[in-house]
PDB file of N, CA and C in Angstrom:
ATOM      1  N   MET A 202       0.886  -1.224   0.410  1.00 80.00           N
ATOM      2  CA  MET A 202       0.413   0.005  -0.373  1.00 80.00           C
ATOM      3  C   MET A 202       1.072   1.186   0.107  1.00 80.00           C
ATOM      4  N   ASP A 203       0.256   2.209  -0.769  1.00 80.00           N
ATOM      5  CA  ASP A 203       0.968   3.456  -0.689  1.00 80.00           C
ATOM      6  C   ASP A 203       0.763   4.328   0.031  1.00 80.00           C
ATOM      7  N   TYR A 204       1.700   4.714   1.007  1.00 81.00           N
ATOM      8  CA  TYR A 204       1.425   5.835   1.815  1.00 81.00           C
ATOM      9  C   TYR A 204       1.595   7.156   1.629  1.00 81.00           C
ATOM     10  N   SER A 205       2.303   7.034   0.975  1.00 81.00           N
ATOM     11  CA  SER A 205       2.566   9.013   0.876  1.00 81.00           C
ATOM     12  C   SER A 205       1.208   9.511   0.615  1.00 81.00           C
ATOM     13  N   THR A 206       0.526   9.777   0.013  1.00 86.00           N
ATOM     14  CA  THR A 206      -1.048  10.100  -0.070  1.00 86.00           C
ATOM     15  C   THR A 206      -1.512  10.621   1.258  1.00 86.00           C
ATOM     16  N   PHE A 207      -1.011   9.980   2.418  1.00 88.00           N
ATOM     17  CA  PHE A 207      -2.002   9.743   3.706  1.00 88.00           C
ATOM     18  C   PHE A 207      -1.389  10.954   4.018  1.00 88.00           C
ATOM     19  N   THR A 208      -2.739  11.947   5.318  1.00 91.00           N
ATOM     20  CA  THR A 208      -2.093  12.164   6.087  1.00 91.00           C
ATOM     21  C   THR A 208      -2.066  11.770   7.164  1.00 91.00           C
ATOM     22  N   GLU A 209      -1.098  12.206   8.048  1.00 91.00           N
ATOM     23  CA  GLU A 209      -0.022  12.249   8.980  1.00 91.00           C
ATOM     24  C   GLU A 209      -1.461  11.276  10.853  1.00 91.00           C
ATOM     25  N   ALA A 210      -2.549  12.290  10.419  1.00 94.00           N
ATOM     26  CA  ALA A 210      -4.032  11.646  11.089  1.00 94.00           C
ATOM     27  C   ALA A 210      -4.385  10.699  10.375  1.00 94.00           C
ATOM     28  N   ALA A 211      -4.381  10.071   9.189  1.00 94.00           N
ATOM     29  CA  ALA A 211      -4.827   8.821   8.287  1.00 94.00           C
ATOM     30  C   ALA A 211      -3.712   7.902   8.991  1.00 94.00           C
ATOM     31  N   LEU A 212      -2.532   8.165   8.835  1.00 94.00           N
ATOM     32  CA  LEU A 212      -1.173   7.093   9.380  1.00 94.00           C
ATOM     33  C   LEU A 212      -1.447   6.397  10.745  1.00 94.00           C
ATOM     34  N   GLU A 213      -1.815   7.588  11.769  1.00 96.00           N
ATOM     35  CA  GLU A 213      -1.673   7.164  12.831  1.00 96.00           C
ATOM     36  C   GLU A 213      -3.239   6.258  13.119  1.00 96.00           C
ATOM     37  N   ALA A 214      -4.396   6.771  12.620  1.00 96.00           N
ATOM     38  CA  ALA A 214      -5.681   6.144  12.522  1.00 96.00           C
ATOM     39  C   ALA A 214      -5.051   4.251  11.986  1.00 96.00           C
ATOM     40  N   ARG A 215      -4.311   4.728  10.838  1.00 96.00           N
ATOM     41  CA  ARG A 215      -4.205   2.994  10.293  1.00 96.00           C
ATOM     42  C   ARG A 215      -3.283   2.643  11.411  1.00 96.00           C
ATOM     43  N   LEU A 216      -2.121   2.909  11.494  1.00 97.00           N
ATOM     44  CA  LEU A 216      -1.191   2.578  12.964  1.00 97.00           C
ATOM     45  C   LEU A 216      -2.179   1.881  13.613  1.00 97.00           C
ATOM     46  N   ALA A 217      -3.266   2.359  14.492  1.00 97.00           N
ATOM     47  CA  ALA A 217      -3.733   1.971  15.564  1.00 97.00           C
ATOM     48  C   ALA A 217      -4.462   0.905  14.905  1.00 97.00           C
ATOM     49  N   GLU A 218      -5.203   0.661  13.716  1.00 98.00           N
ATOM     50  CA  GLU A 218      -5.965  -0.407  13.237  1.00 98.00           C
ATOM     51  C   GLU A 218      -5.312  -1.641  13.371  1.00 98.00           C
ATOM     52  N   LEU A 219      -4.329  -1.179  12.426  1.00 98.00           N
ATOM     53  CA  LEU A 219      -3.180  -2.548  12.445  1.00 98.00           C
ATOM     54  C   LEU A 219      -2.517  -3.622  13.408  1.00 98.00           C
ATOM     55  N   ARG A 220      -2.506  -2.532  14.175  1.00 98.00           N
ATOM     56  CA  ARG A 220      -1.538  -3.030  15.993  1.00 98.00           C
ATOM     57  C   ARG A 220      -2.799  -3.845  16.454  1.00 98.00           C
ATOM     58  N   GLN A 221      -4.110  -3.103  16.675  1.00 98.00           N
ATOM     59  CA  GLN A 221      -4.966  -3.273  17.223  1.00 98.00           C
ATOM     60  C   GLN A 221      -5.332  -5.394  16.273  1.00 98.00           C
ATOM     61  N   ASP A 222      -5.629  -5.019  15.051  1.00 98.00           N
ATOM     62  CA  ASP A 222      -5.129  -6.578  14.550  1.00 98.00           C
ATOM     63  C   ASP A 222      -4.421  -7.092  14.683  1.00 98.00           C
ATOM     64  N   HIS A 223      -2.833  -6.916  14.964  1.00 98.00           N
ATOM     65  CA  HIS A 223      -2.191  -7.663  15.620  1.00 98.00           C
ATOM     66  C   HIS A 223      -1.858  -8.063  17.224  1.00 98.00           C
ATOM     67  N   SER A 224      -2.672  -7.265  17.853  1.00 98.00           N
ATOM     68  CA  SER A 224      -3.447  -8.079  19.061  1.00 98.00           C
ATOM     69  C   SER A 224      -3.870  -8.604  18.838  1.00 98.00           C
ATOM     70  N   ASP A 225      -5.214  -8.595  18.069  1.00 98.00           N
ATOM     71  CA  ASP A 225      -6.287  -9.978  18.168  1.00 98.00           C
ATOM     72  C   ASP A 225      -5.941 -10.518  17.594  1.00 98.00           C
ATOM     73  N   LEU A 226      -4.971 -11.142  16.673  1.00 97.00           N
ATOM     74  CA  LEU A 226      -4.807 -12.226  16.411  1.00 97.00           C
ATOM     75  C   LEU A 226      -3.954 -13.179  17.103  1.00 97.00           C
ATOM     76  N   GLU A 227      -2.788 -12.104  17.508  1.00 97.00           N
ATOM     77  CA  GLU A 227      -2.229 -12.816  19.167  1.00 97.00           C
ATOM     78  C   GLU A 227      -2.740 -13.148  19.812  1.00 97.00           C
ATOM     79  N   SER A 228      -4.926 -12.478  20.545  1.00 97.00           N
ATOM     80  CA  SER A 228      -5.255 -13.623  21.170  1.00 97.00           C
ATOM     81  C   SER A 228      -5.998 -14.773  20.957  1.00 97.00           C
ATOM     82  N   ALA A 229      -6.303 -14.257  19.492  1.00 97.00           N
ATOM     83  CA  ALA A 229      -7.025 -15.754  18.663  1.00 97.00           C
ATOM     84  C   ALA A 229      -5.647 -16.955  18.541  1.00 97.00           C
ATOM     85  N   ILE A 230      -4.428 -16.295  18.545  1.00 97.00           N
ATOM     86  CA  ILE A 230      -3.302 -17.605  18.195  1.00 97.00           C
ATOM     87  C   ILE A 230      -3.297 -18.222  19.575  1.00 97.00           C
ATOM     88  N   GLN A 231      -3.377 -16.906  20.791  1.00 97.00           N
ATOM     89  CA  GLN A 231      -3.215 -18.149  21.921  1.00 97.00           C
ATOM     90  C   GLN A 231      -4.330 -19.150  22.404  1.00 97.00           C
ATOM     91  N   ALA A 232      -5.449 -18.647  21.466  1.00 96.00           N
ATOM     92  CA  ALA A 232      -6.676 -19.170  22.189  1.00 96.00           C
ATOM     93  C   ALA A 232      -6.874 -20.672  21.471  1.00 96.00           C
ATOM     94  N   LEU A 233      -6.668 -20.438  20.361  1.00 96.00           N
ATOM     95  CA  LEU A 233      -6.355 -21.499  19.198  1.00 96.00           C
ATOM     96  C   LEU A 233      -5.404 -22.603  20.018  1.00 96.00           C
ATOM     97  N   SER A 234      -4.284 -22.075  20.395  1.00 95.00           N
ATOM     98  CA  SER A 234      -3.196 -22.797  20.537  1.00 95.00           C
ATOM     99  C   SER A 234      -3.509 -24.037  22.017  1.00 95.00           C
ATOM    100  N   ASN A 235      -4.496 -23.489  23.151  1.00 95.00           N
ATOM    101  CA  ASN A 235      -4.694 -23.840  24.310  1.00 95.00           C
ATOM    102  C   ASN A 235      -6.185 -24.664  23.967  1.00 95.00           C
ATOM    103  N   ALA A 236      -5.855 -24.978  23.043  1.00 92.00           N
ATOM    104  CA  ALA A 236      -7.357 -26.053  22.686  1.00 92.00           C
ATOM    105  C   ALA A 236      -6.700 -27.577  22.787  1.00 92.00           C
ATOM    106  N   PRO A 237      -7.565 -28.315  23.355  1.00 93.00           N
ATOM    107  CA  PRO A 237      -7.220 -29.185  23.369  1.00 93.00           C
ATOM    108  C   PRO A 237      -7.160 -30.199  22.295  1.00 93.00           C
ATOM    109  N   LEU A 238      -7.308 -29.800  20.992  1.00 94.00           N
ATOM    110  CA  LEU A 238      -6.942 -30.827  19.430  1.00 94.00           C
ATOM    111  C   LEU A 238      -6.446 -28.847  18.821  1.00 94.00           C
ATOM    112  N   PRO A 239      -5.829 -28.826  18.930  1.00 92.00           N
ATOM    113  CA  PRO A 239      -5.400 -27.173  18.216  1.00 92.00           C
ATOM    114  C   PRO A 239      -5.303 -27.267  16.826  1.00 92.00           C
ATOM    115  N   GLU A 240      -5.652 -26.268  15.788  1.00 94.00           N
ATOM    116  CA  GLU A 240      -5.842 -26.490  14.760  1.00 94.00           C
ATOM    117  C   GLU A 240      -4.724 -25.661  14.171  1.00 94.00           C
ATOM    118  N   LEU A 241      -3.528 -27.139  13.758  1.00 95.00           N
ATOM    119  CA  LEU A 241      -2.374 -26.027  13.411  1.00 95.00           C
ATOM    120  C   LEU A 241      -2.358 -25.463  12.275  1.00 95.00           C
ATOM    121  N   ILE A 242      -3.147 -25.911  11.524  1.00 96.00           N
ATOM    122  CA  ILE A 242      -3.363 -25.068  10.214  1.00 96.00           C
ATOM    123  C   ILE A 242      -3.556 -23.965   9.981  1.00 96.00           C
ATOM    124  N   VAL A 243      -5.166 -23.136  10.279  1.00 96.00           N
ATOM    125  CA  VAL A 243      -4.820 -21.954  11.438  1.00 96.00           C
ATOM    126  C   VAL A 243      -4.571 -21.572  11.921  1.00 96.00           C
ATOM    127  N   ILE A 244      -3.743 -21.967  12.798  1.00 97.00           N
ATOM    128  CA  ILE A 244      -2.760 -21.249  13.793  1.00 97.00           C
ATOM    129  C   ILE A 244      -1.715 -20.953  12.865  1.00 97.00           C
ATOM    130  N   ALA A 245      -1.000 -21.694  11.641  1.00 97.00           N
ATOM    131  CA  ALA A 245      -0.143 -21.274  10.971  1.00 97.00           C
ATOM    132  C   ALA A 245      -0.431 -20.141  10.176  1.00 97.00           C
ATOM    133  N   ARG A 246      -1.749 -20.216   9.727  1.00 98.00           N
ATOM    134  CA  ARG A 246      -2.242 -19.080   8.860  1.00 98.00           C
ATOM    135  C   ARG A 246      -2.244 -17.943   9.366  1.00 98.00           C
ATOM    136  N   PHE A 247      -2.373 -17.846  10.880  1.00 98.00           N
ATOM    137  CA  PHE A 247      -2.568 -16.782  11.771  1.00 98.00           C
ATOM    138  C   PHE A 247      -1.872 -15.645  12.075  1.00 98.00           C
ATOM    139  N   LYS A 248      -0.621 -17.234  12.253  1.00 98.00           N
ATOM    140  CA  LYS A 248       0.576 -16.361  12.314  1.00 98.00           C
ATOM    141  C   LYS A 248       1.458 -15.661  11.131  1.00 98.00           C
ATOM    142  N   ARG A 249       0.974 -16.362  10.368  1.00 98.00           N
ATOM    143  CA  ARG A 249       1.559 -15.634   8.895  1.00 98.00           C
ATOM    144  C   ARG A 249       0.959 -14.276   8.809  1.00 98.00           C
ATOM    145  N   LYS A 250      -0.160 -13.855   8.698  1.00 98.00           N
ATOM    146  CA  LYS A 250      -0.970 -12.884   8.923  1.00 98.00           C
ATOM    147  C   LYS A 250      -0.355 -11.782  10.019  1.00 98.00           C
ATOM    148  N   LYS A 251      -0.217 -12.427  10.916  1.00 98.00           N
ATOM    149  CA  LYS A 251       0.368 -11.499  11.972  1.00 98.00           C
ATOM    150  C   LYS A 251       2.239 -11.115  11.278  1.00 98.00           C
ATOM    151  N   LEU A 252       2.904 -11.405  10.987  1.00 98.00           N
ATOM    152  CA  LEU A 252       4.004 -11.431  10.106  1.00 98.00           C
ATOM    153  C   LEU A 252       3.203 -10.639   9.508  1.00 98.00           C
ATOM    154  N   ALA A 253       3.007 -10.648   8.232  1.00 98.00           N
ATOM    155  CA  ALA A 253       2.541  -9.169   7.404  1.00 98.00           C
ATOM    156  C   ALA A 253       2.116  -8.146   8.250  1.00 98.00           C
ATOM    157  N   LEU A 254       1.281  -7.980   9.289  1.00 98.00           N
ATOM    158  CA  LEU A 254       0.778  -6.921   9.390  1.00 98.00           C
ATOM    159  C   LEU A 254       1.769  -6.569  10.549  1.00 98.00           C
ATOM    160  N   LYS A 255       2.911  -7.006  11.159  1.00 98.00           N
ATOM    161  CA  LYS A 255       3.890  -6.234  11.598  1.00 98.00           C
ATOM    162  C   LYS A 255       4.917  -5.847  10.814  1.00 98.00           C
ATOM    163  N   ASP A 256       4.839  -6.311   9.330  1.00 97.00           N
ATOM    164  CA  ASP A 256       5.793  -5.617   8.478  1.00 97.00           C
ATOM    165  C   ASP A 256       5.008  -4.332   7.659  1.00 97.00           C
ATOM    166  N   GLU A 257       3.545  -4.419   7.732  1.00 97.00           N
ATOM    167  CA  GLU A 257       2.908  -3.360   7.676  1.00 97.00           C
ATOM    168  C   GLU A 257       2.825  -2.214   8.580  1.00 97.00           C
ATOM    169  N   ILE A 258       2.633  -2.303   9.997  1.00 97.00           N
ATOM    170  CA  ILE A 258       3.226  -1.441  10.398  1.00 97.00           C
ATOM    171  C   ILE A 258       4.199  -1.070  10.592  1.00 97.00           C
ATOM    172  N   ALA A 259       5.391  -1.466  10.547  1.00 95.00           N
ATOM    173  CA  ALA A 259       6.523  -1.107  10.595  1.00 95.00           C
ATOM    174  C   ALA A 259       6.790  -0.329   8.772  1.00 95.00           C
ATOM    175  N   ARG A 260       6.616  -0.198   8.205  1.00 94.00           N
ATOM    176  CA  ARG A 260       6.250   0.582   6.752  1.00 94.00           C
ATOM    177  C   ARG A 260       5.319   1.950   7.417  1.00 94.00           C
ATOM    178  N   VAL A 261       4.229   1.858   8.085  1.00 95.00           N
ATOM    179  CA  VAL A 261       3.917   3.420   8.249  1.00 95.00           C
ATOM    180  C   VAL A 261       4.571   3.669   9.389  1.00 95.00           C
ATOM    181  N   LEU A 262       5.361   3.132  10.025  1.00 94.00           N
ATOM    182  CA  LEU A 262       6.400   3.858  11.309  1.00 94.00           C
ATOM    183  C   LEU A 262       6.919   4.530  10.386  1.00 94.00           C
ATOM    184  N   ASP A 263       7.900   3.759   9.167  1.00 91.00           N
ATOM    185  CA  ASP A 263       8.867   4.448   8.623  1.00 91.00           C
ATOM    186  C   ASP A 263       8.256   5.767   8.190  1.00 91.00           C
ATOM    187  N   TYR A 264       6.864   5.698   7.517  1.00 89.00           N
ATOM    188  CA  TYR A 264       6.343   7.277   6.609  1.00 89.00           C
ATOM    189  C   TYR A 264       5.979   8.032   7.833  1.00 89.00           C
ATOM    190  N   LEU A 265       5.744   7.601   8.640  1.00 89.00           N
ATOM    191  CA  LEU A 265       5.953   8.837  10.087  1.00 89.00           C
ATOM    192  C   LEU A 265       7.010   8.997  10.498  1.00 89.00           C
ATOM    193  N   ASN A 266       7.835   8.098  10.920  1.00 88.00           N
ATOM    194  CA  ASN A 266       8.590   8.872  11.379  1.00 88.00           C
ATOM    195  C   ASN A 266      10.912   8.772  10.384  1.00 88.00           C
ATOM    196  N   PRO A 267      10.565   8.741   9.352  1.00 82.00           N
ATOM    197  CA  PRO A 267      11.227   8.948   8.148  1.00 82.00           C
ATOM    198  C   PRO A 267      12.862   9.461   8.679  1.00 82.00           C
ATOM    199  N   ASP A 268      13.640   8.152   7.808  1.00 78.00           N
ATOM    200  CA  ASP A 268      14.431   7.947   8.282  1.00 78.00           C
ATOM    201  C   ASP A 268      16.222   9.166   8.075  1.00 78.00           C
ATOM    202  N   ILE A 269      16.230  10.152   8.200  1.00 75.00           N
ATOM    203  CA  ILE A 269      16.562  10.941   7.502  1.00 75.00           C
ATOM    204  C   ILE A 269      17.844  11.587   8.275  1.00 75.00           C
ATOM    205  N   ILE A 270      18.803  11.441   7.148  1.00 71.00           N
ATOM    206  CA  ILE A 270      20.686  11.329   7.449  1.00 71.00           C
ATOM    207  C   ILE A 270      21.074  13.199   7.254  1.00 71.00           C
ATOM    208  N   ALA A 271      21.368  13.701   8.011  1.00 59.00           N
ATOM    209  CA  ALA A 271      21.654  15.019   7.485  1.00 59.00           C
ATOM    210  C   ALA A 271      23.333  14.898   7.034  1.00 59.00           C
TER     211      ALA A 271
END
């Protein structure tokens, strides 16, 4: 996703949304892992999605806090 056209407020809102989704996935993974017969395929899918969210969070943070070398 290209964040260059987003305002800072929109980026902050997107960041909050991504962090919430990441947290929700972590909760779901924990719940599934504690089940008597954990669904390993679903857990693996959720972990991949969680990793993708983490990468997108990093991209949004890069737009909010660019690493400018003076």
